[in-house]
Coordinates of C-alpha atoms and ligand atoms in Angstrom, one line a residue:
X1 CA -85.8 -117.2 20.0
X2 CA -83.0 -116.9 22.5
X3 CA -81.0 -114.6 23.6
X4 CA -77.4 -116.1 21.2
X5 CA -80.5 -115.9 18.3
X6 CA -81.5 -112.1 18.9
X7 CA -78.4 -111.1 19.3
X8 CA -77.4 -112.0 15.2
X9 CA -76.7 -109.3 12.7
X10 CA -77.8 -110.6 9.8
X11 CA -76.0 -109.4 6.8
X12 CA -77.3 -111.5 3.6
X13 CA -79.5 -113.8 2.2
X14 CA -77.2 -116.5 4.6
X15 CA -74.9 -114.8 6.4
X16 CA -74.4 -113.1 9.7
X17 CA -72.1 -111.8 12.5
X18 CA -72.6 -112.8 16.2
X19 CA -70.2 -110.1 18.4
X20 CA -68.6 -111.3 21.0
X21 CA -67.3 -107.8 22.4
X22 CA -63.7 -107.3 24.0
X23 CA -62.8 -105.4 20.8
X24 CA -62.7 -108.6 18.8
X25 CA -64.0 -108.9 15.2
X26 CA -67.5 -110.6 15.8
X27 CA -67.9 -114.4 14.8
X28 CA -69.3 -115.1 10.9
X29 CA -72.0 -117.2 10.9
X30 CA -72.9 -119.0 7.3
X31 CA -76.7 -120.4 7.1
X32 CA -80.2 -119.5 5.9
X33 CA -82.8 -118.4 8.9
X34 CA -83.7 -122.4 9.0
X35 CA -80.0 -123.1 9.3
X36 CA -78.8 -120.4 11.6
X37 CA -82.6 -122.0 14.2
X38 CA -80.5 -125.0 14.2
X39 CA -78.0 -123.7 16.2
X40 CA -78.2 -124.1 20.0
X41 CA -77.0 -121.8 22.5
X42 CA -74.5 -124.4 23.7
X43 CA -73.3 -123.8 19.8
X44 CA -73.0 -120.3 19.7
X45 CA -71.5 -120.4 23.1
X46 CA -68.7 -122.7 22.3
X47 CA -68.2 -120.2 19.0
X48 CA -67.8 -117.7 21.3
X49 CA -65.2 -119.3 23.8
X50 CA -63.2 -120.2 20.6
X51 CA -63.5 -116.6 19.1
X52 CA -62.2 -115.1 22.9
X53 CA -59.3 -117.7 23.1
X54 CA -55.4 -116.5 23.2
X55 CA -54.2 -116.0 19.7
X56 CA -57.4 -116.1 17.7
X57 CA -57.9 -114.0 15.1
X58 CA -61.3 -115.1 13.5
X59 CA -63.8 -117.4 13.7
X60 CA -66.5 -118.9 10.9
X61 CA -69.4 -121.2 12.3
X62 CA -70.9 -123.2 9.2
X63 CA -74.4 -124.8 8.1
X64 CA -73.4 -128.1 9.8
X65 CA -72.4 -126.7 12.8
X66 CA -73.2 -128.2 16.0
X67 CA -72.0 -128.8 19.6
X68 CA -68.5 -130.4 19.5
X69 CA -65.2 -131.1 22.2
X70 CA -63.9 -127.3 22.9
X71 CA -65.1 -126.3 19.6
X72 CA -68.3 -126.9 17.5
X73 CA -67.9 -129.3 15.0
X74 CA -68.8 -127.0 12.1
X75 CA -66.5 -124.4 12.2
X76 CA -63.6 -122.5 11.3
X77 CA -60.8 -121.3 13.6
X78 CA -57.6 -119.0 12.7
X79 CA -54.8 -117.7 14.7
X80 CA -51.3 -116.5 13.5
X81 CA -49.9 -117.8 16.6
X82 CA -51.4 -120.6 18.3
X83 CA -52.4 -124.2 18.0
X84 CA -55.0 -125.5 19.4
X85 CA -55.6 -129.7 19.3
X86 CA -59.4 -129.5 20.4
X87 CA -60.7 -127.9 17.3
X88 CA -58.6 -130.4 15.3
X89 CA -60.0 -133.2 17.4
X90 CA -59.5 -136.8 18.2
X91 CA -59.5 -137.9 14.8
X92 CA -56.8 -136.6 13.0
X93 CA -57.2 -135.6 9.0
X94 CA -60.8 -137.4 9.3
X95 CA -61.7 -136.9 5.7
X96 CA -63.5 -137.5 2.9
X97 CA -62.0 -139.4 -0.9
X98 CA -64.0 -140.2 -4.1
X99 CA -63.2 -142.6 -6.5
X100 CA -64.2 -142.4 -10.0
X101 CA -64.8 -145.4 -12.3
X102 CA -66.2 -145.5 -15.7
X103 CA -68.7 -148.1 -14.6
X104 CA -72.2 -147.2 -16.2
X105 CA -75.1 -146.9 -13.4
X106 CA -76.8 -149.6 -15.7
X107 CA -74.5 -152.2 -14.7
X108 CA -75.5 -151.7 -10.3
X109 CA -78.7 -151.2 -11.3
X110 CA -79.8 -155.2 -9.8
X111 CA -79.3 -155.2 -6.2
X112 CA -77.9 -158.6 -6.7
X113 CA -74.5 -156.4 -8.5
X114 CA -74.5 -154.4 -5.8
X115 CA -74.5 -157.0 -3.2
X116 CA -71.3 -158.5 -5.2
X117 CA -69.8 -155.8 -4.7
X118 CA -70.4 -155.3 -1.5
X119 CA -69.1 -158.5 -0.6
X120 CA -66.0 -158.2 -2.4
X121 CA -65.2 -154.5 -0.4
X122 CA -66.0 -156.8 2.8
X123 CA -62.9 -159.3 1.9
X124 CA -60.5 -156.4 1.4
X125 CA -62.0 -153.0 3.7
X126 CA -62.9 -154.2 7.3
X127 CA -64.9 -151.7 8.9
X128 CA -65.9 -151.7 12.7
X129 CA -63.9 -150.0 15.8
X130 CA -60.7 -151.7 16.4
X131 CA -60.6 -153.4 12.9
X132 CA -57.7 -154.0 10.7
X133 CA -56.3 -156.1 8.0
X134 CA -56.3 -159.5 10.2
X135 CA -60.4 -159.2 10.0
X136 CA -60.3 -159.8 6.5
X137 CA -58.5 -161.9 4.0
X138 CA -58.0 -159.8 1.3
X139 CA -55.9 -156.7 2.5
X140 CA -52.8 -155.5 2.6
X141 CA -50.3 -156.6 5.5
X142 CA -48.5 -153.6 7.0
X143 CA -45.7 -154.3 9.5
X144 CA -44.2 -152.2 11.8
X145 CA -41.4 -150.9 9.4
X146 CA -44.1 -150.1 6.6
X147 CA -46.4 -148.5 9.3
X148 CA -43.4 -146.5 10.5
X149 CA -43.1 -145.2 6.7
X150 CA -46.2 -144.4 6.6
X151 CA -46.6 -142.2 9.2
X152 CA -43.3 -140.3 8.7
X153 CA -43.7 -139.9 4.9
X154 CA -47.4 -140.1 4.0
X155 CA -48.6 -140.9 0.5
X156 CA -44.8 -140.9 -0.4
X157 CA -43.6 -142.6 -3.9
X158 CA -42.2 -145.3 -2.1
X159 CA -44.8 -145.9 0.4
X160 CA -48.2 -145.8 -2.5
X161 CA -45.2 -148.7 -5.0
X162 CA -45.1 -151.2 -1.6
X163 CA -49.0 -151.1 -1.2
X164 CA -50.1 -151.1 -4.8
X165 CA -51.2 -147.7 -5.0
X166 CA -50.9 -145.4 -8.1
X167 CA -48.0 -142.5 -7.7
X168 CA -50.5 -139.8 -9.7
X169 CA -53.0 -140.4 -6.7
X170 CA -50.6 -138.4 -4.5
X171 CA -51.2 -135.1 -6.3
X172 CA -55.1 -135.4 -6.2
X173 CA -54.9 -135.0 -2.3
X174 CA -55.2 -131.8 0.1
X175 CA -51.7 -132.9 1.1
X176 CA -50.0 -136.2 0.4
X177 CA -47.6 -135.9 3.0
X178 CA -46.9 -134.2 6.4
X179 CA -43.8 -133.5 7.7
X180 CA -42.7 -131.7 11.0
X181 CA -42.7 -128.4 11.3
X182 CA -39.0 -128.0 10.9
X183 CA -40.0 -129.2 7.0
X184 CA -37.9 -132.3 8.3
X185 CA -38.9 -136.4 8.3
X186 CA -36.2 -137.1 10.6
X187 CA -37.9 -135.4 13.5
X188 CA -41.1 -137.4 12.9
X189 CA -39.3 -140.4 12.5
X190 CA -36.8 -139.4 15.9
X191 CA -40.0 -138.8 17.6
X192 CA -41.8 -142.0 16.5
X193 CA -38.7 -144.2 17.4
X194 CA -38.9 -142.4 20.9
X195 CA -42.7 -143.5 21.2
X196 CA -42.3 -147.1 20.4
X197 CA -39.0 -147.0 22.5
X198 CA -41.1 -150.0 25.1
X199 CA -41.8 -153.1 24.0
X200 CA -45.2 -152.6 24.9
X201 CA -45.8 -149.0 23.2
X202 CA -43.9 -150.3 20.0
X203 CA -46.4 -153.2 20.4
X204 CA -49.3 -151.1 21.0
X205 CA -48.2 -149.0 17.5
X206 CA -47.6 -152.0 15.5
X207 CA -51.0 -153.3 16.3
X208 CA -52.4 -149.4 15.3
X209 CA -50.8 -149.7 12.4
X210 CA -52.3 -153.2 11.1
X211 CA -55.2 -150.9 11.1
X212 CA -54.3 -149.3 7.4
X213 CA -57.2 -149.5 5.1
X214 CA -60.0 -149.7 7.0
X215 CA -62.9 -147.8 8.0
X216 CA -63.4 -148.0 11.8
X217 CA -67.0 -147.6 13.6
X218 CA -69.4 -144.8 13.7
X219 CA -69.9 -142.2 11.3
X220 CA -67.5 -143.3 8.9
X221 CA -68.7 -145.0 5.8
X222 CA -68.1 -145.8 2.6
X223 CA -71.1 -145.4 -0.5
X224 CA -71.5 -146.2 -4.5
X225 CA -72.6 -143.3 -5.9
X226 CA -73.7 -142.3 -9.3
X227 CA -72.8 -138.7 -10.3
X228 CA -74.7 -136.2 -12.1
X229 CA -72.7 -133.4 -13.3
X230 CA -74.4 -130.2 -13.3
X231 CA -76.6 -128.4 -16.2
X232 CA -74.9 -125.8 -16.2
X233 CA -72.2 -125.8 -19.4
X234 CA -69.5 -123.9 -16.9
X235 CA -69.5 -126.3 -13.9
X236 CA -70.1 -129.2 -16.1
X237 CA -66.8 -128.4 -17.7
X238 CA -64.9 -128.1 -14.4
X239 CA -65.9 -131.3 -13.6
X240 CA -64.9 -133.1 -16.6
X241 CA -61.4 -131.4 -16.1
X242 CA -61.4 -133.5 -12.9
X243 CA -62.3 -136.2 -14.1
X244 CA -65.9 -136.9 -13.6
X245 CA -67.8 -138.6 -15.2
X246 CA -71.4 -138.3 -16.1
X247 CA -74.1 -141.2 -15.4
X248 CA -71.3 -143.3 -14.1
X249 CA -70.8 -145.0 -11.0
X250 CA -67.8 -143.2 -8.1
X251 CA -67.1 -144.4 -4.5
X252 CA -67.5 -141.9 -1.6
X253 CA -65.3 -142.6 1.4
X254 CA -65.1 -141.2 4.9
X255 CA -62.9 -141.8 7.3
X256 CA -59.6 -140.5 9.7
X257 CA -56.1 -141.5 10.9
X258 CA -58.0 -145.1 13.0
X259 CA -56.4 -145.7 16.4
X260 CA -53.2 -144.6 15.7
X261 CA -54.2 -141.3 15.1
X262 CA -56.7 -141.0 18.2
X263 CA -54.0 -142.3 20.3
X264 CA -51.1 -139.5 19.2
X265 CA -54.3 -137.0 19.5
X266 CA -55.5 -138.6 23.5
X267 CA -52.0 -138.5 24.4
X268 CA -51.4 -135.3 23.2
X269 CA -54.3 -133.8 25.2
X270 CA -53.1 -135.4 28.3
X271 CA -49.8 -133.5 27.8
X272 CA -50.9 -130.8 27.1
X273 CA -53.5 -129.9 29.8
X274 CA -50.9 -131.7 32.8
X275 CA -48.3 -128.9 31.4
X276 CA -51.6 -126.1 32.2
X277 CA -52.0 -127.2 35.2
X278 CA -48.6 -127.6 36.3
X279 CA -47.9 -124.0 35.3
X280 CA -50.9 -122.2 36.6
X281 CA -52.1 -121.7 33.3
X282 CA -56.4 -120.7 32.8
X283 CA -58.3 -122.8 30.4
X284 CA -59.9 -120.6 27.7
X285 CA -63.6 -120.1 29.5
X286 CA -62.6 -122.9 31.7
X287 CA -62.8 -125.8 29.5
X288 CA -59.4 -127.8 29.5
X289 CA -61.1 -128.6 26.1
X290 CA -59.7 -125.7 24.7
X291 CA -56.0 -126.2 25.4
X292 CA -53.5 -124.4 22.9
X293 CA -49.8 -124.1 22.4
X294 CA -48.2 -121.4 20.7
X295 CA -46.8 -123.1 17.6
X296 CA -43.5 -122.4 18.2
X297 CA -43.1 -123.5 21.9
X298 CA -42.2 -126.9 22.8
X299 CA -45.3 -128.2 23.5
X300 CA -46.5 -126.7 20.0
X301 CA -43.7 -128.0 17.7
X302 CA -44.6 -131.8 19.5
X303 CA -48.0 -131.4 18.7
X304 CA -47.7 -130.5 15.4
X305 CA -45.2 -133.4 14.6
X306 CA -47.9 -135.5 16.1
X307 CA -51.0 -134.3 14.0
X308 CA -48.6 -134.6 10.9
X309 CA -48.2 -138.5 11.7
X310 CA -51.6 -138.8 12.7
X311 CA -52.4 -136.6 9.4
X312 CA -49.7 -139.2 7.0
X313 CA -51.9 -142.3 8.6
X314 CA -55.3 -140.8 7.5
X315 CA -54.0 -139.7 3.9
X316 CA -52.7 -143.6 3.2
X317 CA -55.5 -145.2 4.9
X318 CA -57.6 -143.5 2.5
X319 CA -55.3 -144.0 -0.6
X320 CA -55.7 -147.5 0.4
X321 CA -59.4 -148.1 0.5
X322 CA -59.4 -146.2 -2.5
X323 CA -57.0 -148.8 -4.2
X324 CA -58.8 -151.6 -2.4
X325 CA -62.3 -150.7 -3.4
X326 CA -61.0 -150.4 -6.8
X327 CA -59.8 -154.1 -6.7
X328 CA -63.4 -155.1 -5.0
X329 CA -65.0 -153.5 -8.2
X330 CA -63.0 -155.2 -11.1
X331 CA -63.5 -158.3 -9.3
X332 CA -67.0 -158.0 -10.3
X333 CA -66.8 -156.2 -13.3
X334 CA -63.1 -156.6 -14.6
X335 CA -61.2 -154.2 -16.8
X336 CA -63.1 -151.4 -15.3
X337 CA -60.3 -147.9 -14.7
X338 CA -60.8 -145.7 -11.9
X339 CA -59.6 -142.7 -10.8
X340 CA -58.9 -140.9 -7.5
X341 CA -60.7 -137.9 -7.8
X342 CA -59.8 -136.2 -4.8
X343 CA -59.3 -136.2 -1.0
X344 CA -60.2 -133.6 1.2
X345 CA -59.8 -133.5 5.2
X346 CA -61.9 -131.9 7.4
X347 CA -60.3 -132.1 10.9
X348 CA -56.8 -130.5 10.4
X349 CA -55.0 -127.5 11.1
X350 CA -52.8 -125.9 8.0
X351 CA -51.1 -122.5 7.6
X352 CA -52.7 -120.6 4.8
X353 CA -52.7 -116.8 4.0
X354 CA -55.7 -115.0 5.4
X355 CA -55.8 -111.6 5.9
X356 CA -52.7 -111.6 4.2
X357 CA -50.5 -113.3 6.5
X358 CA -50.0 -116.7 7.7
X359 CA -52.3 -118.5 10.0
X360 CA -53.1 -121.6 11.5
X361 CA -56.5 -122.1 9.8
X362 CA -57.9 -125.2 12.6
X363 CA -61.0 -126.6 10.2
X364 CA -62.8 -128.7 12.8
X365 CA -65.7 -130.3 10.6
X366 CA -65.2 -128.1 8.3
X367 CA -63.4 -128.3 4.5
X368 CA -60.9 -126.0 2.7
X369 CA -62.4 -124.2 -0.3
X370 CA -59.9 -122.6 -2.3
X371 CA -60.8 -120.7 -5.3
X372 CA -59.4 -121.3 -8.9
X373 CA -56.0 -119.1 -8.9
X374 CA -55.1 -119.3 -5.0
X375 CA -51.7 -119.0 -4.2
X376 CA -52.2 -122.4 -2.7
X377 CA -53.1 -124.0 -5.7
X378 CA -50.1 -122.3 -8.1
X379 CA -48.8 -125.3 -10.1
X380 CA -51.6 -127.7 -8.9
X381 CA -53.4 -129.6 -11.0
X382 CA -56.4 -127.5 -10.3
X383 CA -55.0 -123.7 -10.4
X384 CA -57.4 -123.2 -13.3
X385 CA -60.4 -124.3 -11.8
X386 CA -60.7 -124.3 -7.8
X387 CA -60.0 -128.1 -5.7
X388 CA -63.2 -130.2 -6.0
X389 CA -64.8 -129.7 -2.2
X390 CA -66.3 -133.1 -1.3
X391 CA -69.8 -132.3 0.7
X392 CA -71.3 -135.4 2.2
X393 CA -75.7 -135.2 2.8
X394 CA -76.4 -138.5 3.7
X395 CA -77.5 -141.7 1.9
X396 CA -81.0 -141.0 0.9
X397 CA -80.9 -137.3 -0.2
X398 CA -76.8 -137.5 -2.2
X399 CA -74.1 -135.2 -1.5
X400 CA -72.7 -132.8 -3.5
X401 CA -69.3 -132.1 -5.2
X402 CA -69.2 -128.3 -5.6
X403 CA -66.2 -125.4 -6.3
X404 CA -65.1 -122.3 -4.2
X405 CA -66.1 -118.6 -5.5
X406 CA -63.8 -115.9 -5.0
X407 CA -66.5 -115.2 -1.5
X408 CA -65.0 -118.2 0.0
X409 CA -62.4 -115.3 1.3
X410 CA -65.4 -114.4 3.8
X411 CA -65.0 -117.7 5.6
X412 CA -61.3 -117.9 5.7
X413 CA -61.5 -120.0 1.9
X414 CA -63.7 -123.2 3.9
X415 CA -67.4 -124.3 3.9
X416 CA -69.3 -127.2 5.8
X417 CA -67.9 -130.8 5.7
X418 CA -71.5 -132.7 5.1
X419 CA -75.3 -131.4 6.9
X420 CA -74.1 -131.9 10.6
X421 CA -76.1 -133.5 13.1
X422 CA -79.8 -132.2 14.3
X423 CA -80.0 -135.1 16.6
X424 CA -77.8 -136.6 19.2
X425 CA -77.3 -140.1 19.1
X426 CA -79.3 -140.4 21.9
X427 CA -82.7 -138.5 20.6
X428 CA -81.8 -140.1 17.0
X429 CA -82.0 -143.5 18.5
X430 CA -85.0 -142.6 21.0
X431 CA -87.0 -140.8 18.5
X432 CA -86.4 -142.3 14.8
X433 CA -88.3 -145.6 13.6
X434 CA -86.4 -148.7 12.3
X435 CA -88.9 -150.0 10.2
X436 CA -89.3 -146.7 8.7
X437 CA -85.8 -145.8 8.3
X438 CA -85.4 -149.1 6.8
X439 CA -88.0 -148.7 4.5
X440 CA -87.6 -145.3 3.7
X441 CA -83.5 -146.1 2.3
X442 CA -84.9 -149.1 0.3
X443 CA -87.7 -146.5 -1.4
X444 CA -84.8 -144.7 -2.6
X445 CA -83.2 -147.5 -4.0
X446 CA -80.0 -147.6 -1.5
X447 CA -79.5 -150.8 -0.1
X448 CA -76.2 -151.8 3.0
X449 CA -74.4 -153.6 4.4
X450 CA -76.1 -153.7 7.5
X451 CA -79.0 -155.7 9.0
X452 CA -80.6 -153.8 10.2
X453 CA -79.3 -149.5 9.4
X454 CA -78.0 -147.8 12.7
X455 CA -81.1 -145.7 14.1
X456 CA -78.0 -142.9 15.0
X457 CA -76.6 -142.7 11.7
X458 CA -80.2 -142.3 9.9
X459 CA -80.3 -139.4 7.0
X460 CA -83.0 -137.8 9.4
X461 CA -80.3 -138.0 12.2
X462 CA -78.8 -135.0 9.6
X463 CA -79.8 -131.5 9.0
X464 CA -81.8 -131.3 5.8
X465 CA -79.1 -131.2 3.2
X466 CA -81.2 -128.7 0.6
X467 CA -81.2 -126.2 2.8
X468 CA -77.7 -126.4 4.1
X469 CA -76.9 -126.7 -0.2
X470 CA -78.8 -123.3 -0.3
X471 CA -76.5 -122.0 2.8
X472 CA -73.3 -122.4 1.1
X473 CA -74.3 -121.2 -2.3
X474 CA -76.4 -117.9 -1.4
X475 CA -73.6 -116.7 0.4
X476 CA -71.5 -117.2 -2.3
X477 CA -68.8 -119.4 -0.7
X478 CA -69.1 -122.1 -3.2
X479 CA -71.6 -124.0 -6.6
X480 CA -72.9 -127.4 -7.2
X481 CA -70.4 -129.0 -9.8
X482 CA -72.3 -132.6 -9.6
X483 CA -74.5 -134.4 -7.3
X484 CA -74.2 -137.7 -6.1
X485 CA -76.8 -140.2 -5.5
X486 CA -76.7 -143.5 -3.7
X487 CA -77.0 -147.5 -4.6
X488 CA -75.2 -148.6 -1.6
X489 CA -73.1 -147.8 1.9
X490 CA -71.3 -149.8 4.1
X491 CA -71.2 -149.0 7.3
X492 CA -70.6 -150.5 11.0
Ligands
5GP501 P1 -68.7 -136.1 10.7 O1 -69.3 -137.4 11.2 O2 -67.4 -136.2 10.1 O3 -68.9 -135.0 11.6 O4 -69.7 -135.7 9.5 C1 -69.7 -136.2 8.2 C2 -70.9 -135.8 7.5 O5 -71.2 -136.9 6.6 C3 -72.2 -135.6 8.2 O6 -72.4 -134.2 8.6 C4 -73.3 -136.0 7.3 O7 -73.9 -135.0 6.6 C5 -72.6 -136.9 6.3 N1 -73.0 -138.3 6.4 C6 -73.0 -139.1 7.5 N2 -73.3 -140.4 7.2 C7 -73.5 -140.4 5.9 C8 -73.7 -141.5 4.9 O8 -73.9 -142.6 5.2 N3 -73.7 -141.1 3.6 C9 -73.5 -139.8 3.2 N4 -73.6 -139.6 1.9 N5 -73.3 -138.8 4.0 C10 -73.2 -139.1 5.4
MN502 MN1 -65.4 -137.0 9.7
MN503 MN1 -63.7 -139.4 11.8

């Protein structure tokens, strides 16, 4: 055990407090004693560089936690004051949807359905770094004055009737749309024309915004699940209220605001660390990673209107694969209704009550968990019951769809956004077998899109999704309303 590991306080049956001294409130740390062995000092140490930063006020490291840019990805970061792009990150509102149809799991149950399928996502959803609607001949063409809607007014009525989406979609998201923090459009869409303002950069925006409904490389990925509401009468009966549905086949989708949003977030960074070294300015610990603004300087108020476009992108590229997987499906199996369940980010900042007053909550791999009756959800669709939090595994052990408890308040209302990595891509490629992760997937039934599946992005590339389950429900931060189980993903 190290030093960051003797050093814990353990205060439950999977939760903790790491002190970081300087009169600060010490760091909450959610994860059984497996969980909290996965962390690595560089972990802890990054948890503690966040917690010391100007302006913070708290910080909460998760199950899924691991070493990140500035930040670990994994955790939670609050501050009344300040902003803070690093533990937002380069992907902008990367998130996660689900779409539920009323599809039986009978009717995937021959591979030879499922490849159909699969096929008929391929013609609409390209997915792949740098890939947009010219890779494939079914999508939606966006121009530049569509893609400069979209990013200025999000999921907008107008913007989901020109690309086919349903308008009742927009109220089953986090946020449908951004605006800057002046509450205004016109400052997003000032600041966008002043972007674009060179042939080149308008060029270079247009071409990022040919990019809407797709999936880009990596981790992102999109999977056919078949959900299994809980046993329990209570949680079963939440997620009928949102619209689950029982033995029947939903859509899991993860991805973030593409190249248009890594762009704004690159360019941002640049800005921002020039106009610390320009002014003499220390990096928190040293690490230009963990630039800030206050939020209501200059250089805050322009990075805030930039994560809201990059934010609006993300929300509409999702309503959009959501809309085209829907059309892939009743392809294959026509007449079939879905329904947008939900859509949750999990890279964002947003200013939320905690400690009763208003703070940038930055949740950098990590997801909002509000309770049923949170101020935030007052006149929501889901005031009664809690937001659905999407929890990604991976492909061979399901994810999970669960609902906040009132002891979400310990973690500033967020848990985990999947099981985190245990391996870089570097040991998961050096130490994992193809053959074996192959086989292992088609044991459990899931088949891809791939040829052959990407050693990095193996489920045993993951922490073991059980015990991070166990994590978030001993220390009462959220339960199991259904669990999800896999017959196919796509990936890159
Ligand atoms: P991110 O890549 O955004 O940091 O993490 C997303 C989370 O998704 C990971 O922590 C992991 O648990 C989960 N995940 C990654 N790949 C897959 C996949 O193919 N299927 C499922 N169900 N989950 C995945
Ligand atoms: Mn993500
Ligand atoms: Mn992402």
């Amino acid at each position: 055990m190290d030093t960051m590991h003797e050093m814990l306080e353990i205060t439950g049956p999977a939760t903790a407090t790491l002190p970081v001294g300087d009169g600060c409130s010490p760091i909450t740390v959610i994860g059984t004693d497996p969980i909290r062995q996965s962390f690595g000092s560089q972990t802890f140490q990054q948890a503690i560089n966040s917690r010391l930063a100007p302006g913070v006020s708290q910080v909460v490291l998760n199950p899924d936690a691991h070493v990140g840019y500035g930040a670990p990805v994994g955790c939670v970061m609050v501050s009344p004051t300040h902003v803070y792009p690093g533990p937002v990150g380069v992907d902008i509102k990367c998130s996660m949807s689900l779409l539920q149809t009323d599809l039986p799991e009978s009717e995937i149950a021959d591979w030879k359905m499922r490849r159909r399928v699969i096929q008929a996502i391929a013609k609409r959803v390209p997915t792949g770094a740098g890939r947009g609607q010219r890779h494939v001949p079914k999508s939606r063409s966006v121009d530049g004055p569509l893609g400069f809607q979209v990013a200025t007014e999000g999921a907008s009525k107008s913007v989901l009737k020109k690309l086919g989406i349903p308008k009742s979609w927009a109220s089953r998201c986090e946020d449908a749309s951004h605006t800057a923090p002046d509450g205004s459009v016109d400052t997003l869409a000032a600041r966008l024309e002043w972007m674009g303002r060179e042939r080149d950069k308008r060029d270079r925006l247009e071409s990022k915004f040919r990019q809407l409904g797709s999936y880009g490389g990596g981790n992102h990925f999109g999977e056919a699940e078949v959900v299994s509401l809980s046993e329990k009468q209570y949680f079963r009966s939440i997620g009928e209220q949102w619209g689950l549905r029982d033995g029947c086949v939903a859509f899991l989708s993860h991805c973030g605001s593409r190249g248009f949003g890594h762009d704004l977030a690159m360019s941002q960074f640049r800005a921002m660390k020039a106009h610390f070294q320009s002014n003499g300015l220390a990096f928190p610990a040293g690490d230009p990673q963990l630039c800030y603004a206050e939020a209501d300087s200059p250089e805050g108020q322009r990075y805030l209107c930039d994560m809201a476009m990059g934010a609006n992108f993300a929300t509409v590229n999702h309503m959009l694969i959501n809309q085209l997987v829907l059309e892939s499906f009743r392809e294959v199996f026509p007449g079939i209704r879905g329904e947008l369940v939900y859509f949750i980010s999990h890279n964002i900042a947003r200013q939320e009550p905690v400690d009763g007053r208003l703070q940038w909550v930055h949740r950098k791999g990590a997801t909002r968990a509000l309770p049923k009756g949170h101020e935030q959800l007052v006149g929501t669709e889901f005031e009664a019951t809690g937001h659905p939090i999407l929890l990604p595994g991976n492909p061979r052990d399901g994810s999970s769809i669960m609902v906040a408890q009132r002891g979400a308040a310990a973690s500033a209302f967020s848990v985990n956004h999947g099981a985190g990595r245990q391996l870089s891509r570097t040991k998961a490629k050096k130490n994992l077998n193809q053959t074996v992760i192959d086989q292992n997937l088609l044991d459990h039934d899931v088949i891809s899109n791939c040829r052959v599946y990407p050693r990095d992005e193996a489920p045993d590339a993951y922490k073991d999704f059980a015990e991070v389950l166990k994590s978030v429900t001993k220390a009462g931060l959220a339960d199991e309303v259904a669990r999800l189980k896999a017959k196919f993903v796509l990936k890159d």
